[in-house]
Amino acid sequence: MKISMHAMSHGVFRKGLAQLQHVLEKAVANAEARKFETSVLVGSRLAPDMLPFVRQVQLASDFAKNSMARLQGVDPPKFEDNETTMDDLFARVKKTIEYIDSVPAASLEGSETRDIVLKLRDRTIEFKGLAFLQNWALPNFFFHTVTAYNLLRHNGVDIGKRDFLGG
Amino acid sequence: MKISMHAMSHGVFRKGLAQLQHVLEKAVANAEARKFETSVLVGSRLAPDMLPFVRQVQLASDFAKNSMARLQGVDPPKFEDNETTMDDLFARVKKTIEYIDSVPAASLEGSETRDIVLKLRDRTIEFKGLAFLQNWALPNFFFHTVTAYNLLRHNGVDIGKRDFLGG
């Protein structure tokens, strides 16, 4: 396997999403063992003005699927953001994996020099594909997966870094 | 700029460490404004059995410098882990940036197929360089930079994702 835009996007997201599924499963088992509703975790925050767990998972999904689409130069698939339970979130991550697995590696060839324009709420950002991957797609993806992990850890779910990293 | 092992390691760590310096500065300013000792932040944790802020920053530094060394096939520089203040931590990150900037891009050429053996406390892991970068270096680096950010955010420091990502 050679280094490529596909290896450094799909290869990183794929593992991160699989580990996110794993920590979601551990969170559900932990809630059962400690006899509390998983909805407490779904709505949990690290600060009152910070997005809750459900949004952290949705955003991790978004940065994976949207980045794979933008590197190809196609419109990202639109997911509804209607998840309310841990089961919904698990299904959302599964659907995200299915989408990123459907992207042919060849479709990202040369994407390091592709012009990518992001229209955000309050500004527009332009990147070449390589800088988009280095400074946007990867940091944003990990920002939300690690925050989701930290929310569970803060709430006493029995997970450690090895659950985040995987084998 | 073409995608390379150097671009996907140094290029990601460099930005992440600069933003870590930025959030350290914001934390110091926030502690001054709210009139509390920064040592409260340095020792803060998200769970009682989790490493404190000081270790999160040291480990972010370690994963950046050690990964750059291992991809070259040389021994990582050893830092003392004797930081106790925010100033110490800022200097630690600065020293880490100086080290990773000193690594010539050419020394990582072909490192995607290099055999890398990690001797951990309780096990040994072997990787090819590409998988080491995808599944070890990047996820570990972000695990600790995002956790450091989350610790400050949880403690009411006025930072947002844009401080983490940078411009």
Tab-separated table of C-alpha atoms in Angstrom:
chain	number	residue	atom	x	y	z
A	1	MET	CA	0.000	0.000	0.000
A	2	LYS	CA	1.364	3.358	-1.050
A	3	ILE	CA	0.600	6.719	0.516
A	4	SER	CA	-2.226	8.452	-1.331
A	5	MET	CA	-5.005	10.930	-0.680
A	6	HIS	CA	-7.354	7.948	-0.399
A	7	ALA	CA	-5.140	6.140	2.137
A	8	MET	CA	-4.826	9.299	4.257
A	9	SER	CA	-8.556	10.100	4.189
A	10	HIS	CA	-10.558	6.876	3.878
A	11	GLY	CA	-7.887	4.870	5.723
A	12	VAL	CA	-8.024	7.198	8.723
A	13	PHE	CA	-11.797	7.819	8.762
A	14	ARG	CA	-12.610	4.105	8.348
A	15	LYS	CA	-10.705	3.119	11.457
A	16	GLY	CA	-11.933	6.117	13.453
A	17	LEU	CA	-15.571	5.367	12.608
A	18	ALA	CA	-15.198	1.680	13.496
A	19	GLN	CA	-13.767	2.688	16.880
A	20	LEU	CA	-16.602	5.174	17.340
A	21	GLN	CA	-19.051	2.281	16.854
A	22	HIS	CA	-17.073	0.329	19.443
A	23	VAL	CA	-17.266	3.087	22.085
A	24	LEU	CA	-20.993	3.559	21.354
A	25	GLU	CA	-21.484	-0.144	22.104
A	26	LYS	CA	-19.488	0.138	25.321
A	27	ALA	CA	-21.544	3.169	26.365
A	28	VAL	CA	-24.818	1.266	25.888
A	29	ALA	CA	-23.510	-1.710	27.891
A	30	ASN	CA	-22.269	0.615	30.634
A	31	ALA	CA	-25.630	2.405	30.898
A	32	GLU	CA	-27.359	-0.970	31.236
A	33	ALA	CA	-24.936	-2.119	33.940
A	34	ARG	CA	-25.242	1.150	35.893
A	35	LYS	CA	-29.011	1.343	35.236
A	36	PHE	CA	-29.402	4.756	33.676
A	37	GLU	CA	-31.002	5.836	30.402
A	38	THR	CA	-28.613	6.245	27.459
A	39	SER	CA	-30.469	9.482	26.640
A	40	VAL	CA	-28.433	11.058	29.452
A	41	LEU	CA	-25.272	10.353	27.443
A	42	VAL	CA	-26.847	11.383	24.107
A	43	GLY	CA	-27.606	14.845	25.524
A	44	SER	CA	-24.443	15.262	27.601
A	45	ARG	CA	-22.067	18.219	27.217
A	46	LEU	CA	-18.672	19.215	28.617
A	47	ALA	CA	-19.774	22.852	28.940
A	48	PRO	CA	-23.253	24.411	28.774
A	49	ASP	CA	-22.442	26.291	25.547
A	50	MET	CA	-20.923	23.273	23.786
A	51	LEU	CA	-22.658	20.903	21.375
A	52	PRO	CA	-24.030	17.714	22.973
A	53	PHE	CA	-22.861	14.158	22.308
A	54	VAL	CA	-25.446	13.547	19.571
A	55	ARG	CA	-24.057	16.472	17.537
A	56	GLN	CA	-20.445	15.362	18.107
A	57	VAL	CA	-21.251	12.002	16.493
A	58	GLN	CA	-23.226	13.592	13.652
A	59	LEU	CA	-20.353	15.986	12.955
A	60	ALA	CA	-17.738	13.215	13.004
A	61	SER	CA	-19.918	11.478	10.405
A	62	ASP	CA	-20.256	14.693	8.384
A	63	PHE	CA	-16.543	15.414	8.262
A	64	ALA	CA	-15.834	11.862	7.076
A	65	LYS	CA	-18.514	11.689	4.367
A	66	ASN	CA	-18.332	15.325	3.250
A	67	SER	CA	-14.544	15.241	2.997
A	68	MET	CA	-14.575	12.079	0.890
A	69	ALA	CA	-17.137	13.724	-1.409
A	70	ARG	CA	-15.293	17.051	-1.682
A	71	LEU	CA	-11.995	15.375	-2.457
A	72	GLN	CA	-13.777	13.682	-5.375
A	73	GLY	CA	-15.375	16.953	-6.454
A	74	VAL	CA	-18.959	15.734	-5.949
A	75	ASP	CA	-21.754	16.939	-3.661
A	76	PRO	CA	-21.764	15.181	-0.273
A	77	PRO	CA	-24.708	12.881	0.463
A	78	LYS	CA	-27.144	14.640	2.783
A	79	PHE	CA	-28.013	12.872	6.046
A	80	GLU	CA	-31.033	14.118	8.006
A	81	ASP	CA	-29.490	14.731	11.452
A	82	ASN	CA	-32.606	13.226	12.998
A	83	GLU	CA	-30.850	10.799	15.379
A	84	THR	CA	-32.133	10.805	18.957
A	85	THR	CA	-30.903	7.494	20.433
A	86	MET	CA	-27.664	5.534	20.693
A	87	ASP	CA	-29.128	3.016	18.210
A	88	ASP	CA	-29.794	5.843	15.766
A	89	LEU	CA	-26.227	7.091	16.186
A	90	PHE	CA	-24.798	3.618	15.639
A	91	ALA	CA	-26.829	3.369	12.409
A	92	ARG	CA	-25.618	6.825	11.352
A	93	VAL	CA	-21.992	5.767	11.736
A	94	LYS	CA	-22.702	2.517	9.865
A	95	LYS	CA	-24.267	4.468	6.978
A	96	THR	CA	-21.240	6.772	6.954
A	97	ILE	CA	-18.866	3.812	6.685
A	98	GLU	CA	-20.946	2.386	3.819
A	99	TYR	CA	-20.703	5.684	1.972
A	100	ILE	CA	-16.969	6.178	2.392
A	101	ASP	CA	-16.350	2.528	1.437
A	102	SER	CA	-18.293	3.142	-1.777
A	103	VAL	CA	-15.832	5.822	-2.948
A	104	PRO	CA	-13.361	4.275	-5.421
A	105	ALA	CA	-9.739	4.980	-4.457
A	106	ALA	CA	-9.067	6.025	-8.058
A	107	SER	CA	-11.594	8.863	-7.792
A	108	LEU	CA	-9.269	10.659	-5.357
A	109	GLU	CA	-6.225	10.466	-7.615
A	110	GLY	CA	-4.786	13.929	-8.080
A	111	SER	CA	-7.135	15.371	-5.447
A	112	GLU	CA	-4.154	16.910	-3.602
A	113	THR	CA	-4.249	19.785	-6.115
A	114	ARG	CA	-8.048	20.027	-6.449
A	115	ASP	CA	-9.587	23.417	-5.567
A	116	ILE	CA	-12.063	22.994	-2.720
A	117	VAL	CA	-14.370	25.842	-1.740
A	118	LEU	CA	-16.253	25.618	1.554
A	119	LYS	CA	-19.163	27.956	2.115
A	120	LEU	CA	-19.567	28.222	5.885
A	121	ARG	CA	-22.197	30.191	7.775
A	122	ASP	CA	-20.047	33.286	8.105
A	123	ARG	CA	-17.208	32.915	5.601
A	124	THR	CA	-15.907	31.068	2.567
A	125	ILE	CA	-12.679	29.070	2.742
A	126	GLU	CA	-10.652	27.921	-0.245
A	127	PHE	CA	-8.122	25.118	-0.090
A	128	LYS	CA	-6.084	22.929	-2.346
A	129	GLY	CA	-7.013	19.288	-1.637
A	130	LEU	CA	-3.843	18.533	0.340
A	131	ALA	CA	-4.270	21.487	2.718
A	132	PHE	CA	-7.991	20.645	3.007
A	133	LEU	CA	-7.054	17.154	4.216
A	134	GLN	CA	-4.229	18.333	6.544
A	135	ASN	CA	-5.870	21.390	8.081
A	136	TRP	CA	-9.592	20.784	7.797
A	137	ALA	CA	-10.796	17.233	7.201
A	138	LEU	CA	-8.521	15.359	9.629
A	139	PRO	CA	-8.475	17.915	12.505
A	140	ASN	CA	-12.262	18.343	12.324
A	141	PHE	CA	-12.906	14.597	12.178
A	142	PHE	CA	-10.721	13.926	15.219
A	143	PHE	CA	-12.045	16.983	17.053
A	144	HIS	CA	-15.498	15.400	17.103
A	145	THR	CA	-14.526	11.743	17.612
A	146	VAL	CA	-12.238	12.596	20.548
A	147	THR	CA	-14.840	14.932	22.054
A	148	ALA	CA	-17.458	12.155	21.811
A	149	TYR	CA	-14.986	9.824	23.566
A	150	ASN	CA	-14.216	12.445	26.237
A	151	LEU	CA	-17.923	12.977	26.935
A	152	LEU	CA	-18.384	9.273	27.625
A	153	ARG	CA	-15.187	9.118	29.691
A	154	HIS	CA	-16.276	12.146	31.711
A	155	ASN	CA	-19.576	10.386	32.413
A	156	GLY	CA	-17.846	7.316	33.797
A	157	VAL	CA	-18.148	4.939	30.838
A	158	ASP	CA	-15.391	2.326	31.220
A	159	ILE	CA	-13.336	3.147	28.132
A	160	GLY	CA	-9.645	3.894	27.697
A	161	LYS	CA	-7.438	5.143	24.872
A	162	ARG	CA	-7.124	1.630	23.494
A	163	ASP	CA	-10.883	1.647	22.789
A	164	PHE	CA	-10.398	4.839	20.815
A	165	LEU	CA	-7.364	3.591	18.882
A	166	GLY	CA	-8.403	0.000	18.242
A	167	GLY	CA	-6.108	-2.986	17.669
B	1	MET	CA	3.174	20.576	-2.701
B	2	LYS	CA	2.612	16.899	-3.302
B	3	ILE	CA	1.195	14.415	-0.799
B	4	SER	CA	4.019	12.678	1.044
B	5	MET	CA	4.700	11.052	4.407
B	6	HIS	CA	6.345	14.317	5.459
B	7	ALA	CA	3.348	16.435	4.420
B	8	MET	CA	0.940	14.133	6.266
B	9	SER	CA	3.023	13.992	9.475
B	10	HIS	CA	4.991	17.241	9.852
B	11	GLY	CA	2.301	19.237	8.022
B	12	VAL	CA	-0.402	18.058	10.423
B	13	PHE	CA	1.653	18.138	13.644
B	14	ARG	CA	3.072	21.599	12.893
B	15	LYS	CA	-0.335	23.191	12.641
B	16	GLY	CA	-1.717	21.241	15.607
B	17	LEU	CA	1.191	22.309	17.838
B	18	ALA	CA	0.893	25.967	16.798
B	19	GLN	CA	-2.809	25.872	17.719
B	20	LEU	CA	-1.938	24.177	21.012
B	21	GLN	CA	0.351	27.132	21.774
B	22	HIS	CA	-2.528	29.447	20.898
B	23	VAL	CA	-4.984	27.760	23.292
B	24	LEU	CA	-2.325	27.729	26.051
B	25	GLU	CA	-2.012	31.493	25.623
B	26	LYS	CA	-5.780	31.927	25.765
B	27	ALA	CA	-5.933	29.793	28.920
B	28	VAL	CA	-3.324	31.965	30.664
B	29	ALA	CA	-5.174	35.152	29.693
B	30	ASN	CA	-8.471	33.661	30.859
B	31	ALA	CA	-7.051	32.647	34.251
B	32	GLU	CA	-5.727	36.195	34.719
B	33	ALA	CA	-9.096	37.712	33.789
B	34	ARG	CA	-11.027	35.356	36.079
B	35	LYS	CA	-8.356	35.601	38.809
B	36	PHE	CA	-7.455	31.990	39.426
B	37	GLU	CA	-4.098	30.198	39.377
B	38	THR	CA	-3.220	28.477	36.088
B	39	SER	CA	-2.033	25.510	38.183
B	40	VAL	CA	-5.726	24.602	38.512
B	41	LEU	CA	-5.833	24.068	34.750
B	42	VAL	CA	-2.451	22.310	34.628
B	43	GLY	CA	-3.714	19.669	37.061
B	44	SER	CA	-7.274	19.413	35.748
B	45	ARG	CA	-8.849	16.133	34.624
B	46	LEU	CA	-12.105	15.075	32.953
B	47	ALA	CA	-12.332	11.974	35.170
B	48	PRO	CA	-10.458	11.057	38.356
B	49	ASP	CA	-8.672	8.133	36.673
B	50	MET	CA	-7.646	10.124	33.587
B	51	LEU	CA	-4.314	11.867	32.954
B	52	PRO	CA	-4.250	15.579	33.850
B	53	PHE	CA	-3.799	18.472	31.432
B	54	VAL	CA	-0.002	18.599	31.892
B	55	ARG	CA	0.313	14.998	30.681
B	56	GLN	CA	-2.051	15.581	27.749
B	57	VAL	CA	0.260	18.330	26.475
B	58	GLN	CA	3.408	16.282	27.110
B	59	LEU	CA	1.894	13.339	25.238
B	60	ALA	CA	0.808	15.491	22.295
B	61	SER	CA	4.442	16.635	22.132
B	62	ASP	CA	5.691	13.047	22.409
B	63	PHE	CA	3.506	11.715	19.616
B	64	ALA	CA	4.645	14.513	17.307
B	65	LYS	CA	8.393	14.268	17.986
B	66	ASN	CA	8.555	10.490	18.443
B	67	SER	CA	6.575	9.838	15.285
B	68	MET	CA	8.810	12.120	13.209
B	69	ALA	CA	11.846	10.279	14.584
B	70	ARG	CA	10.434	6.792	14.057
B	71	LEU	CA	9.428	7.533	10.483
B	72	GLN	CA	13.077	8.487	9.869
B	73	GLY	CA	14.299	5.345	11.650
B	74	VAL	CA	16.173	7.249	14.370
B	75	ASP	CA	15.769	7.343	18.149
B	76	PRO	CA	13.379	10.073	19.331
B	77	PRO	CA	14.897	12.959	21.314
B	78	LYS	CA	14.146	12.450	25.013
B	79	PHE	CA	12.369	15.300	26.803
B	80	GLU	CA	12.335	15.286	30.603
B	81	ASP	CA	8.592	15.576	31.343
B	82	ASN	CA	9.421	18.003	34.125
B	83	GLU	CA	6.920	20.720	33.168
B	84	THR	CA	4.814	22.086	36.013
B	85	THR	CA	3.494	25.437	34.730
B	86	MET	CA	1.751	26.805	31.646
B	87	ASP	CA	4.993	28.600	30.723
B	88	ASP	CA	6.854	25.291	30.922
B	89	LEU	CA	4.234	23.675	28.702
B	90	PHE	CA	4.431	26.481	26.164
B	91	ALA	CA	8.221	26.013	26.037
B	92	ARG	CA	7.772	22.259	25.656
B	93	VAL	CA	5.544	22.750	22.624
B	94	LYS	CA	8.001	25.279	21.187
B	95	LYS	CA	10.880	22.794	21.580
B	96	THR	CA	8.749	20.136	19.903
B	97	ILE	CA	8.081	22.402	16.926
B	98	GLU	CA	11.812	23.158	16.651
B	99	TYR	CA	12.585	19.455	16.585
B	100	ILE	CA	9.996	18.506	13.975
B	101	ASP	CA	11.014	21.491	11.821
B	102	SER	CA	14.612	20.205	11.909
B	103	VAL	CA	13.655	16.923	10.229
B	104	PRO	CA	14.450	17.147	6.505
B	105	ALA	CA	11.463	16.190	4.333
B	106	ALA	CA	13.764	13.941	2.292
B	107	SER	CA	14.538	11.791	5.356
B	108	LEU	CA	10.959	10.523	5.315
B	109	GLU	CA	11.010	9.465	1.682
B	110	GLY	CA	9.955	5.836	1.405
B	111	SER	CA	8.984	5.752	5.091
B	112	GLU	CA	5.532	4.401	4.158
B	113	THR	CA	7.098	0.940	3.869
B	114	ARG	CA	9.523	1.243	6.805
B	115	ASP	CA	9.135	-1.368	9.568
B	116	ILE	CA	8.375	0.354	12.848
B	117	VAL	CA	8.431	-1.591	16.113
B	118	LEU	CA	6.952	-0.002	19.228
B	119	LYS	CA	7.782	-1.516	22.579
B	120	LEU	CA	4.977	-0.476	24.928
B	121	ARG	CA	4.666	-1.255	28.624
B	122	ASP	CA	2.646	-4.408	28.085
B	123	ARG	CA	3.056	-5.326	24.418
B	124	THR	CA	5.016	-4.821	21.224
B	125	ILE	CA	3.332	-3.447	18.103
B	126	GLU	CA	4.745	-3.677	14.582
B	127	PHE	CA	3.635	-1.439	11.762
B	128	LYS	CA	4.616	-0.458	8.279
B	129	GLY	CA	5.210	3.297	8.205
B	130	LEU	CA	1.935	4.115	6.445
B	131	ALA	CA	-0.217	2.195	8.952
B	132	PHE	CA	1.850	3.700	11.790
B	133	LEU	CA	0.933	7.177	10.549
B	134	GLN	CA	-2.762	6.339	9.878
B	135	ASN	CA	-3.544	4.268	12.955
B	136	TRP	CA	-1.049	5.370	15.574
B	137	ALA	CA	0.719	8.703	15.089
B	138	LEU	CA	-2.222	10.840	13.921
B	139	PRO	CA	-4.966	9.381	16.164
B	140	ASN	CA	-2.690	9.559	19.238
B	141	PHE	CA	-1.571	13.105	18.470
B	142	PHE	CA	-5.150	14.341	18.072
B	143	PHE	CA	-6.360	12.309	21.052
B	144	HIS	CA	-4.133	14.382	23.318
B	145	THR	CA	-4.475	17.795	21.615
B	146	VAL	CA	-8.284	17.542	21.570
B	147	THR	CA	-8.367	16.306	25.169
B	148	ALA	CA	-6.187	19.259	26.238
B	149	TYR	CA	-8.616	21.571	24.419
B	150	ASN	CA	-11.644	19.859	26.013
B	151	LEU	CA	-10.137	20.222	29.486
B	152	LEU	CA	-9.799	23.980	29.010
B	153	ARG	CA	-13.272	24.234	27.471
B	154	HIS	CA	-14.768	22.243	30.360
B	155	ASN	CA	-13.103	24.681	32.773
B	156	GLY	CA	-14.693	27.674	31.124
B	157	VAL	CA	-11.753	29.000	29.086
B	158	ASP	CA	-13.221	31.075	26.246
B	159	ILE	CA	-12.096	28.974	23.288
B	160	GLY	CA	-14.004	27.505	20.369
B	161	LYS	CA	-13.246	25.068	17.567
B	162	ARG	CA	-11.737	27.854	15.475
B	163	ASP	CA	-8.998	28.247	18.119
B	164	PHE	CA	-8.250	24.555	17.747
B	165	LEU	CA	-8.260	24.570	13.941
B	166	GLY	CA	-6.536	27.893	13.278
B	167	GLY	CA	-6.927	30.098	10.206
